[in-house]
Amino acid sequence: MRQRMGATLKSCVGVLCAAFLMAHCSLLISSCARMGAPDGGWFDEDPPRIVGSTPAEQAVNVTDKKITIRFNEFIKLADPTQNVIVSPPQLEMPDIKATGKKIVVVLKDSLKPNTTYTIDFSDAITDNNENNPMGNYTYTFSTGEQIDTFEVAGYVLDASNLEPVKGISVGLYNETDDSLFRTKPLMRISRTDGTGHYVIKGVAPGTYRVYALQDADANYMFTQKSEMIAFAHDTYTPSAKPDTRQDTIWRDSLHIDNIQPVPYTHFYPDDVIMLAFQEVQTDRYLIKTERKDADRINVVFSYGNDQLPVIRGLNFDAEHAFIVEATPKKDSITYWLRDTLLVNQDTLTFSMEYLMTDTLGQLVSQTDTVESVAKVPYAKRLKALEKDKEDWQKEQDKKRKREEPYDSIYPAKPLEPRYMISQPMDPNRSIFIEMPSPLASLDTAAIHLYSKIDSLWYRAPFEFQQSDSVLRLYEVLAEWRPDVEYSFEVDSAAFTDIYGLVSREYKQGIRVRALDEYASLLFNISGIPEKDLVVQLLDKSDRVVMEAAMEADGSAQFFYVNPDTYYARAFVDRNKNGIWDTGSYDDDVQPEDVYYYTREIEAKAKWDLTLQWNLTERPRHRQKPAAIIKQKESKEKRQLRNRNAERARQLGIEYVKK
């Protein structure tokens, strides 16, 4: 019996083993078949390697302006014009090409004696098949007896919002004369990456100043006000010392295999932060005059001036023809035509005398003759009006035949103000009314505000005033009581414009939120001696939601904060005008300092938050929260960095993530 059972068991085991072997062979065959598939199998994960160069890497006493770098495989060079930086800067663009297994660089400028040259390829070199990046690579040679190896590194940030500035040139001078930035090209340069980081290589021993320049005309000097710049009077003496850093060995994208110390040479300074800005564009010139609408002429300048243009009519009397509306900066002026006869005149010809900037940068008087033509001719507008009347009359005839109520008089076109009322209303807000055209008259007695108390309506006090900066904007200020219902009402004919159009009646209910629907926020600020500080509460798009001036005790308070996620920044208001101001190189004025609260702020209803904020606790390049930084690493860069790690993980092999 036992023998039969044993034989049966052996037979079963044999069958199972045979089945396993067949399945295993099938799996092997399947795996072998997949080796040649485009999306599987082994792949080349090794970056290109340099096998030689002419002149040799780190060569001295070089006189040849042609450099050839040879690799062990076919390579690609991504956008050399943008990614490859030659230092000292070349006024004539070098010729840089990648062909086959080599890169050839031909310098067009004369070589400077006793100078270290660096050609920084950044991470633009990859192999031809798998796009494996070579990593940051810099080729170096010298026209003298030695190679200069010091480096200066740091970050460039937009001074207004601490946003990393990508692609701006950063350079050095070894002299402290302030005129150099306008008269002499930068000595050595680098360019910032997507995080605003830069490294200036091949620096000789000495003392330097650092500058940043968004070079519009490729002369490596500050020559145009439109160029973004950064400057400081601080000087730096480069140095180096042995150091170690921790390199992380990744098993896959989520798991660390090992962390090991790696020796390297640490170059100083490595934390020079430059705050870049654009100067106010004070050059004044006429951009355009246009008459999109028949009732107004728009004049736009590049920069404003308190002295508005003087208009003299050539085919009409311009003495009392206009109501003038200027923007707060007075760089855009609208001339409203008072008389409908002029509105209906298709072409208005006039001379315009205004101030403009000449070639020496001085304001001089300029007179132009302007022929202003209405975009839509009067005949076409009249035809459209007649068509509207015909359509209206047909509609009234249909109503009459159906024995429905109808009108016998064509209704006059009403004035249609734009009422801007928040729903629901916050206690610290106002009602704004924007008129489509200037008013000839308004009746404040026809404007009413009522509040509802215990189901009864009572008159509520308010103030009605015209905006100081915008001609056609009006504000209704009221002491809104939380959790109270209001009714804002405007009688018909309250507003009449200069063309005789009259407003219709208007009514809008308003609910003011209760206090328990809000949060409040208090910052206790420290870290700088300045007291003239403006603190701004920001949304997730880095836009200002609320702002408050810092009190004498170092606090800044925000009330009626709607529940949401916020961020905060502050700027030193040196001139006490309530807005951030840029800098000026010629006047030796830096932009007003900006700081960010380093964490997001979660405001919830009924919460009263008190936050401690040391403005200088972190360096400026580490202050702005990552969630609101707009200058992100490009999608292509992320894909290039992560692609090999992903494929290595699929094959179960170790990959060092760089």
XYZ file of C-alpha atoms in Angstrom:
658
model
C 0.000 0.000 0.000
C 2.748 2.401 1.004
C 4.672 1.499 -2.161
C 1.657 2.337 -4.346
C 1.139 5.658 -2.503
C 4.838 6.485 -2.851
C 4.768 5.711 -6.547
C 1.688 7.853 -6.980
C 3.318 10.740 -5.051
C 6.487 10.513 -7.142
C 4.381 10.534 -10.282
C 2.547 13.692 -9.128
C 5.787 15.398 -8.189
C 7.225 14.522 -11.582
C 4.257 16.009 -13.375
C 4.484 19.195 -11.315
C 8.214 19.489 -11.923
C 7.717 19.026 -15.644
C 4.996 21.678 -15.666
C 7.232 24.072 -13.721
C 10.135 23.531 -16.107
C 7.909 24.118 -19.114
C 6.511 27.331 -17.606
C 10.011 28.494 -16.652
C 11.312 27.846 -20.163
C 8.303 29.664 -21.597
C 9.026 32.625 -19.303
C 12.685 32.647 -20.371
C 11.730 32.541 -24.043
C 9.227 35.354 -23.441
C 11.844 37.391 -21.594
C 14.357 36.838 -24.374
C 11.765 37.916 -26.905
C 11.239 41.154 -25.017
C 14.946 42.030 -24.959
C 14.655 43.662 -28.361
C 11.455 45.567 -27.622
C 11.758 49.404 -27.655
C 10.403 49.805 -24.115
C 12.178 46.966 -22.301
C 15.427 45.085 -21.887
C 18.855 46.441 -21.049
C 19.673 50.001 -21.889
C 22.680 52.270 -21.929
C 22.691 54.181 -18.653
C 26.299 55.401 -18.851
C 26.808 59.090 -19.673
C 29.261 60.131 -22.387
C 32.945 60.142 -21.392
C 35.664 62.464 -22.656
C 38.527 60.571 -24.309
C 40.635 63.563 -25.269
C 40.711 67.218 -26.268
C 42.810 69.662 -28.254
C 44.202 71.686 -26.546
C 44.304 69.331 -23.574
C 42.043 69.952 -20.603
C 43.760 72.344 -18.136
C 46.374 73.241 -20.779
C 48.489 76.380 -20.269
C 50.143 78.829 -22.692
C 47.347 78.184 -25.201
C 47.291 80.295 -28.376
C 44.828 78.306 -30.520
C 41.240 79.635 -30.615
C 39.835 76.318 -31.848
C 38.959 73.728 -29.198
C 37.983 70.141 -30.006
C 36.567 67.835 -27.313
C 36.267 64.124 -28.183
C 33.881 61.591 -26.596
C 33.577 57.803 -26.463
C 30.163 57.835 -28.209
C 27.898 59.974 -30.348
C 26.644 62.977 -28.404
C 24.116 65.816 -28.583
C 24.513 69.398 -27.391
C 21.262 71.132 -26.432
C 20.904 74.782 -27.524
C 24.558 75.894 -27.216
C 23.647 79.558 -27.651
C 21.686 79.501 -24.385
C 23.378 76.712 -22.435
C 27.103 77.173 -23.133
C 28.864 80.062 -21.409
C 32.363 81.205 -22.346
C 34.255 83.267 -19.785
C 35.738 85.870 -20.097
C 32.630 86.930 -22.067
C 32.949 87.012 -25.839
C 31.696 90.131 -27.592
C 31.600 88.185 -30.858
C 29.529 85.024 -30.520
C 31.739 81.896 -30.645
C 30.917 79.086 -33.057
C 29.915 75.976 -31.045
C 28.897 72.767 -32.814
C 28.427 69.109 -31.898
C 29.068 66.576 -34.687
C 29.340 62.836 -34.211
C 31.588 62.100 -31.249
C 33.050 65.579 -30.784
C 32.291 69.193 -29.918
C 34.162 71.960 -31.719
C 34.345 75.482 -30.272
C 35.852 78.332 -32.304
C 36.423 81.581 -30.385
C 36.116 84.728 -32.512
C 37.500 87.301 -30.038
C 41.243 87.725 -29.522
C 42.631 85.705 -26.612
C 43.623 87.787 -23.583
C 47.131 87.171 -22.206
C 47.640 85.410 -18.853
C 43.943 84.608 -18.563
C 42.060 81.457 -17.582
C 39.261 80.594 -20.023
C 36.307 78.424 -19.064
C 33.699 76.936 -21.394
C 30.801 75.883 -19.184
C 28.526 73.346 -20.890
C 26.311 72.963 -17.812
C 24.219 69.781 -18.325
C 23.654 70.347 -22.053
C 25.729 67.322 -23.176
C 23.902 63.980 -23.505
C 24.500 60.792 -25.430
C 22.740 60.436 -28.745
C 20.624 57.345 -28.036
C 19.387 57.400 -24.431
C 19.835 61.118 -23.608
C 21.988 60.192 -20.621
C 23.269 63.538 -19.282
C 26.984 63.955 -18.814
C 26.404 66.241 -15.851
C 27.789 69.709 -15.317
C 30.980 69.967 -17.344
C 33.389 72.873 -17.737
C 36.388 72.847 -20.076
C 39.299 75.014 -18.913
C 42.530 76.310 -20.414
C 44.865 79.250 -19.815
C 46.804 81.619 -22.051
C 49.310 82.061 -19.228
C 51.445 79.831 -17.044
C 48.737 78.762 -14.601
C 45.063 77.863 -14.277
C 42.917 79.991 -11.963
C 40.539 77.721 -10.066
C 38.609 79.873 -7.600
C 34.821 80.142 -7.866
C 32.156 82.624 -6.771
C 28.611 81.310 -6.390
C 25.207 82.374 -5.129
C 21.679 83.200 -6.241
C 19.884 85.930 -8.197
C 16.351 86.763 -7.070
C 13.763 89.226 -8.338
C 13.923 92.007 -5.750
C 10.168 92.601 -5.867
C 9.034 89.063 -4.980
C 12.158 86.910 -4.343
C 11.350 84.834 -7.418
C 14.438 83.023 -8.844
C 15.661 84.783 -11.987
C 16.551 82.252 -14.683
C 19.089 82.932 -17.427
C 20.460 86.241 -16.156
C 24.212 86.838 -16.522
C 26.252 87.272 -13.348
C 29.761 88.718 -13.556
C 32.743 90.158 -11.725
C 34.913 93.275 -11.719
C 38.216 93.413 -9.837
C 37.918 97.185 -9.504
C 35.507 99.247 -7.392
C 34.913 102.132 -9.787
C 31.117 102.487 -10.070
C 31.348 103.620 -13.692
C 32.737 100.253 -14.852
C 29.289 98.668 -15.106
C 28.399 101.235 -17.776
C 31.738 101.476 -19.580
C 33.562 98.112 -19.452
C 32.380 94.522 -20.127
C 32.210 92.180 -17.152
C 35.487 90.309 -16.561
C 34.108 86.838 -15.912
C 30.534 85.643 -16.194
C 28.129 82.832 -15.498
C 24.408 82.416 -15.987
C 21.697 81.403 -13.545
C 19.789 78.138 -13.771
C 16.094 77.559 -13.068
C 16.612 77.996 -9.319
C 18.456 81.306 -9.760
C 21.769 79.640 -8.842
C 25.043 80.613 -10.544
C 28.719 79.605 -10.320
C 31.431 81.864 -11.768
C 34.458 79.659 -12.455
C 38.126 80.231 -13.301
C 38.474 83.188 -10.917
C 41.972 84.466 -10.081
C 43.011 85.498 -6.555
C 41.915 89.048 -5.761
C 39.015 91.157 -4.533
C 35.837 91.471 -6.587
C 32.429 93.050 -6.877
C 29.503 91.017 -8.212
C 26.908 92.294 -10.709
C 23.926 90.748 -12.500
C 22.734 91.825 -15.945
C 19.923 90.717 -18.246
C 21.961 91.744 -21.255
C 19.675 93.007 -24.016
C 22.395 94.092 -26.463
C 25.075 91.431 -25.704
C 27.795 93.923 -24.747
C 28.078 92.748 -21.100
C 27.546 96.306 -19.806
C 24.534 98.109 -18.363
C 23.443 100.362 -21.201
C 19.624 100.201 -21.293
C 17.065 100.942 -18.598
C 15.018 97.992 -19.789
C 17.791 95.620 -18.668
C 17.262 93.890 -15.326
C 20.295 94.449 -13.106
C 21.643 93.806 -9.619
C 24.563 95.548 -7.945
C 26.080 95.950 -4.500
C 29.110 97.650 -2.948
C 30.177 94.532 -1.049
C 33.524 93.052 -2.098
C 34.518 89.391 -2.021
C 37.878 87.640 -1.833
C 37.614 84.076 -3.225
C 39.119 81.208 -1.231
C 38.928 77.416 -0.953
C 39.374 74.662 1.616
C 38.948 70.865 1.780
C 35.482 69.746 2.823
C 33.149 66.724 2.695
C 29.557 66.388 1.582
C 26.992 63.647 2.006
C 26.146 61.846 -1.244
C 22.937 59.828 -1.311
C 22.867 56.457 -3.095
C 19.291 55.691 -4.153
C 17.991 52.140 -4.531
C 14.957 53.553 -6.341
C 13.026 56.832 -6.439
C 11.664 56.266 -2.914
C 14.314 54.282 -1.029
C 17.810 55.367 0.014
C 20.429 52.626 -0.182
C 23.308 54.447 1.469
C 24.613 57.886 2.475
C 28.366 58.303 2.320
C 30.767 61.230 2.848
C 32.638 62.408 -0.245
C 35.656 64.754 -0.044
C 35.691 67.827 -2.284
C 37.138 71.338 -2.539
C 34.762 73.935 -1.111
C 35.023 77.321 -2.836
C 34.012 80.542 -1.093
C 31.994 82.707 -1.279
C 29.149 80.367 -2.266
C 26.179 82.395 -0.996
C 26.291 85.794 -2.728
C 22.648 86.781 -3.133
C 21.896 89.414 -5.763
C 18.510 91.183 -5.805
C 17.695 92.064 -9.397
C 15.370 94.861 -10.533
C 14.404 96.998 -13.484
C 14.643 100.738 -13.189
C 11.620 102.931 -13.764
C 11.327 103.518 -17.490
C 11.437 107.325 -17.500
C 12.120 107.730 -21.218
C 8.960 109.374 -22.528
C 7.668 108.935 -26.044
C 4.280 108.736 -27.721
C 3.103 105.160 -28.208
C -0.212 105.741 -29.977
C -3.304 107.880 -30.445
C -6.541 106.087 -31.258
C -10.286 106.645 -31.487
C -11.820 103.201 -31.046
C -15.032 104.810 -29.808
C -16.404 107.897 -31.516
C -16.913 109.779 -28.242
C -13.294 109.683 -27.042
C -9.665 109.980 -28.164
C -7.049 107.916 -26.324
C -3.420 109.026 -26.107
C -0.833 106.610 -24.683
C 2.752 107.450 -23.642
C 5.604 105.236 -22.466
C 5.858 107.263 -19.250
C 3.690 109.823 -17.521
C 4.222 113.499 -16.829
C 2.238 116.012 -14.810
C 2.259 118.371 -17.800
C -0.489 116.943 -19.998
C -0.477 117.423 -23.792
C -1.952 120.612 -25.251
C -4.432 120.008 -28.082
C -5.327 122.641 -30.663
C -8.103 121.821 -33.122
C -7.419 122.269 -36.836
C -10.905 121.424 -38.151
C -12.827 122.080 -34.911
C -12.730 124.344 -31.864
C -10.837 122.419 -29.154
C -11.001 125.094 -26.434
C -13.954 123.570 -24.554
C -14.310 120.373 -26.571
C -12.975 117.882 -24.034
C -13.295 116.435 -20.567
C -9.822 115.102 -19.778
C -9.398 111.808 -17.910
C -5.841 110.695 -17.022
C -4.622 107.538 -15.308
C -2.910 107.966 -11.908
C 0.521 107.720 -13.577
C -0.599 110.123 -16.339
C 0.825 107.854 -19.013
C -2.585 107.327 -20.631
C -5.027 110.194 -21.261
C -8.583 109.994 -22.542
C -10.130 113.057 -24.152
C -13.933 112.760 -23.936
C -15.776 114.813 -26.561
C -18.442 116.958 -24.921
C -20.418 117.844 -28.060
C -22.364 115.131 -29.934
C -21.707 117.075 -33.159
C -17.999 116.305 -32.687
C -18.821 112.733 -31.704
C -20.590 112.326 -35.048
C -17.719 113.911 -36.979
C -15.742 111.015 -38.435
C -12.350 112.780 -38.672
C -10.909 115.222 -36.140
C -7.596 116.858 -37.011
C -5.536 118.579 -34.329
C -2.012 119.477 -33.284
C -0.726 117.956 -30.052
C 2.150 119.502 -28.103
C 3.731 117.251 -25.473
C 7.002 116.499 -23.711
C 9.257 113.703 -24.964
C 12.769 112.439 -24.175
C 15.462 113.354 -26.701
C 18.675 111.448 -27.527
C 20.447 113.111 -24.574
C 17.803 111.928 -22.131
C 16.275 115.386 -21.664
C 12.567 116.272 -21.859
C 11.885 118.532 -24.830
C 8.707 119.860 -26.422
C 7.379 117.981 -29.452
C 4.393 118.924 -31.655
C 2.625 116.388 -33.871
C -0.289 116.758 -36.241
C -2.834 114.027 -35.611
C -5.713 112.929 -37.810
C -8.057 111.002 -35.508
C -10.545 108.836 -37.385
C -13.450 107.081 -35.659
C -13.106 103.321 -36.005
C -16.834 103.023 -36.813
C -18.019 105.840 -39.135
C -21.110 107.851 -38.216
C -23.091 106.532 -41.208
C -22.515 102.947 -40.080
C -23.507 103.755 -36.498
C -26.643 105.523 -37.741
C -27.560 102.543 -39.897
C -27.182 100.191 -36.941
C -29.424 102.454 -34.838
C -32.113 102.489 -37.534
C -31.942 98.696 -37.726
C -32.458 98.467 -33.936
C -35.503 100.744 -34.212
C -36.957 98.634 -37.014
C -36.485 95.430 -34.997
C -38.074 97.094 -31.973
C -41.053 98.296 -34.022
C -41.630 94.824 -35.480
C -41.644 93.353 -31.985
C -44.188 95.952 -30.785
C -46.428 95.267 -33.832
C -46.429 91.550 -32.969
C -47.448 92.324 -29.388
C -50.259 94.582 -30.594
C -51.642 91.881 -32.916
C -51.556 89.389 -30.040
C -53.380 92.012 -27.939
C -50.454 92.127 -25.493
C -49.145 95.291 -23.783
C -46.844 97.207 -26.103
C -44.951 100.531 -26.286
C -45.619 103.247 -28.814
C -42.478 105.320 -28.144
C -38.964 104.012 -28.797
C -37.214 103.950 -25.426
C -34.243 106.226 -24.917
C -30.915 104.501 -24.352
C -30.198 104.473 -20.612
C -26.945 105.166 -18.816
C -25.712 101.844 -17.434
C -23.367 102.228 -14.459
C -21.387 99.185 -13.332
C -22.196 98.403 -9.698
C -19.408 96.480 -7.934
C -20.866 94.924 -4.778
C -19.276 91.942 -3.046
C -21.641 89.121 -2.173
C -21.565 88.461 0.702
C -20.067 91.742 1.925
C -17.016 91.907 4.194
C -17.224 94.582 6.933
C -14.074 96.302 5.622
C -15.208 96.600 1.991
C -16.924 99.348 0.010
C -19.382 99.570 -2.860
C -17.870 100.928 -6.084
C -19.780 102.385 -9.034
C -18.039 102.855 -12.373
C -19.692 105.148 -14.907
C -19.413 104.342 -18.630
C -18.854 108.022 -19.434
C -18.227 111.245 -17.450
C -21.190 112.607 -15.508
C -22.803 115.960 -16.051
C -24.766 115.684 -12.806
C -25.605 113.304 -9.958
C -28.223 113.400 -7.236
C -26.922 111.974 -3.957
C -30.431 112.289 -2.473
C -31.496 109.548 -4.903
C -29.011 107.061 -3.366
C -30.186 105.077 -0.323
C -28.860 102.438 2.053
C -31.161 100.565 4.445
C -30.365 98.064 7.189
C -32.750 95.420 8.489
C -33.125 95.253 12.259
C -35.732 92.949 13.817
C -37.544 92.593 10.479
C -37.820 96.401 10.097
C -35.879 98.521 7.618
C -34.025 101.645 8.774
C -31.892 104.184 6.945
C -28.186 103.416 7.342
C -25.535 106.168 7.206
C -23.023 106.183 4.341
C -20.726 108.488 2.406
C -20.736 108.841 -1.370
C -17.531 110.173 -2.916
C -15.659 110.345 -6.183
C -12.340 108.517 -6.500
C -9.277 110.738 -6.292
C -7.452 108.901 -9.069
C -10.163 107.730 -11.499
C -12.589 110.264 -13.001
C -15.520 107.883 -13.517
C -15.241 105.831 -10.317
C -17.352 106.489 -7.203
C -17.289 104.842 -3.781
C -19.994 104.197 -1.207
C -18.467 103.945 2.285
C -20.579 102.503 5.069
C -20.054 101.077 8.538
C -21.150 97.555 7.757
C -22.382 95.690 10.825
C -21.582 91.952 10.861
C -24.463 89.522 10.325
C -26.849 92.309 9.207
C -28.863 92.481 5.992
C -28.768 95.685 3.912
C -30.507 97.030 0.823
C -28.679 99.389 -1.538
C -31.078 101.373 -3.748
C -30.640 104.007 -6.455
C -33.597 105.968 -7.838
C -34.009 106.492 -11.553
C -32.275 109.583 -12.989
C -29.731 109.622 -10.139
C -26.911 109.896 -12.683
C -26.849 111.870 -15.960
C -23.823 111.792 -18.259
C -22.473 114.515 -20.552
C -24.499 113.133 -23.488
C -27.800 113.340 -21.614
C -28.121 109.611 -20.883
C -29.966 108.922 -17.619
C -29.556 105.946 -15.286
C -32.390 103.576 -14.368
C -33.390 102.557 -10.872
C -31.282 99.910 -9.167
C -31.749 97.746 -6.087
C -29.464 95.152 -4.543
C -29.714 93.226 -1.287
C -26.491 92.795 0.676
C -25.642 90.300 3.406
C -22.730 91.136 5.684
C -20.926 88.120 7.042
C -20.966 87.269 10.731
C -17.768 87.599 12.755
C -17.570 83.858 13.390
C -17.115 83.326 9.631
C -13.676 84.985 9.772
C -10.219 84.415 11.159
C -7.884 87.084 12.503
C -4.128 87.125 12.147
C -1.382 88.855 14.130
C 2.304 88.898 13.175
C 4.966 89.756 15.754
C 7.856 90.876 13.536
C 11.551 90.971 14.376
C 14.919 90.700 12.683
C 15.477 94.180 11.215
C 15.662 97.655 12.781
C 13.392 99.365 10.215
C 9.929 100.302 11.446
C 8.372 101.460 8.163
C 7.209 98.037 7.089
C 4.221 97.036 4.963
C 2.992 93.463 5.474
C 0.976 91.760 2.737
C -1.234 88.687 2.951
C -1.008 86.645 -0.280
C -3.130 83.987 -1.950
C -1.858 80.801 -3.594
C -0.965 82.757 -6.745
C 1.281 85.188 -4.843
C -1.291 87.980 -5.294
C -1.957 90.518 -2.564
C -5.228 89.891 -0.717
C -4.824 92.268 2.227
C -2.098 94.514 3.573
C -1.338 96.344 6.794
C 1.384 98.651 8.070
C 3.508 97.417 10.935
C 2.666 99.083 14.243
C 5.226 100.754 16.506
C 5.346 97.644 18.707
C 6.425 95.466 15.756
C 3.041 93.877 15.131
C 0.899 93.724 11.991
C -2.784 92.808 12.316
C -5.298 91.439 9.837
C -9.010 91.282 10.608
C -11.908 89.760 8.642
C -9.657 87.141 7.063
C -11.680 84.674 4.993
C -10.902 81.009 5.752
C -8.257 79.834 3.269
C -4.560 79.098 2.825
C -2.369 82.202 2.752
C 1.240 83.306 2.500
C 2.854 86.548 3.636
C 5.570 88.959 2.582
C 6.766 92.303 3.858
C 8.714 95.190 2.347
C 10.575 98.096 3.903
C 8.697 101.230 2.814
C 11.648 103.625 2.863
C 9.806 106.582 1.331
C 6.520 105.878 3.171
C 4.400 105.897 -0.006
C 2.734 102.552 0.726
C 4.003 100.778 -2.405
C 7.159 98.828 -3.243
C 9.743 100.928 -5.102
C 12.482 99.733 -7.427
C 16.122 100.851 -7.436
C 18.311 103.145 -9.530
C 21.934 102.430 -10.446
C 22.954 106.001 -11.275
C 21.395 107.275 -8.043
C 22.985 104.393 -6.060
C 19.565 103.356 -4.718
C 18.758 99.717 -3.999
C 15.185 98.437 -4.384
C 13.174 98.293 -1.192
C 13.910 95.105 0.767
C 11.374 92.274 0.526
C 10.983 89.331 2.923
C 8.734 86.255 2.878
C 7.179 84.335 5.730
C 8.629 80.882 5.128
C 5.535 78.756 5.835
C 1.986 78.648 4.558
C -0.743 79.988 6.839
C -3.934 78.028 7.344
C -6.704 80.400 8.446
C -9.937 78.838 9.672
C -13.210 80.388 10.783
C -13.224 81.527 14.425
C -9.427 81.189 14.659
C -7.240 83.963 16.084
C -3.670 83.279 14.939
C -0.541 84.853 16.439
C 2.652 84.157 14.472
C 6.269 85.034 15.232
C 8.177 86.244 12.168
C 11.932 86.814 12.190
C 12.532 88.395 8.784
C 16.210 87.388 8.594
C 16.003 83.935 10.157
C 16.650 82.383 6.727
C 18.703 83.719 3.801
C 16.610 85.385 1.139
C 16.861 82.537 -1.422
C 15.327 80.102 1.101
C 12.437 82.279 2.279
C 9.777 82.072 -0.418
C 7.619 78.946 0.007
C 8.016 76.467 -2.862
C 4.232 76.328 -3.415
C 4.130 79.916 -4.727
C 7.430 79.986 -6.627
C 6.498 80.393 -10.299
C 9.977 79.733 -11.745
C 9.923 75.936 -11.580
C 12.329 73.387 -13.014
C 11.272 72.612 -16.584
C 9.343 69.466 -17.371
C 12.118 68.332 -19.711
C 14.741 68.705 -16.968
C 12.679 66.634 -14.545
C 12.083 63.962 -17.136
C 15.767 63.823 -18.026
C 16.760 63.531 -14.372
C 14.211 60.856 -13.474
C 14.124 58.749 -16.653
C 17.116 56.548 -15.911
C 16.070 56.019 -12.294
C 12.660 54.853 -13.454
C 14.037 52.372 -15.948
C 16.578 51.084 -13.439
C 13.776 50.510 -10.955
C 11.849 48.513 -13.571
C 14.849 46.227 -14.062
C 15.617 45.976 -10.357
C 19.152 47.391 -10.574
C 20.878 50.029 -8.476
C 20.869 53.602 -9.768
C 22.679 56.626 -8.369
C 20.229 59.549 -8.579
C 22.132 62.769 -9.216
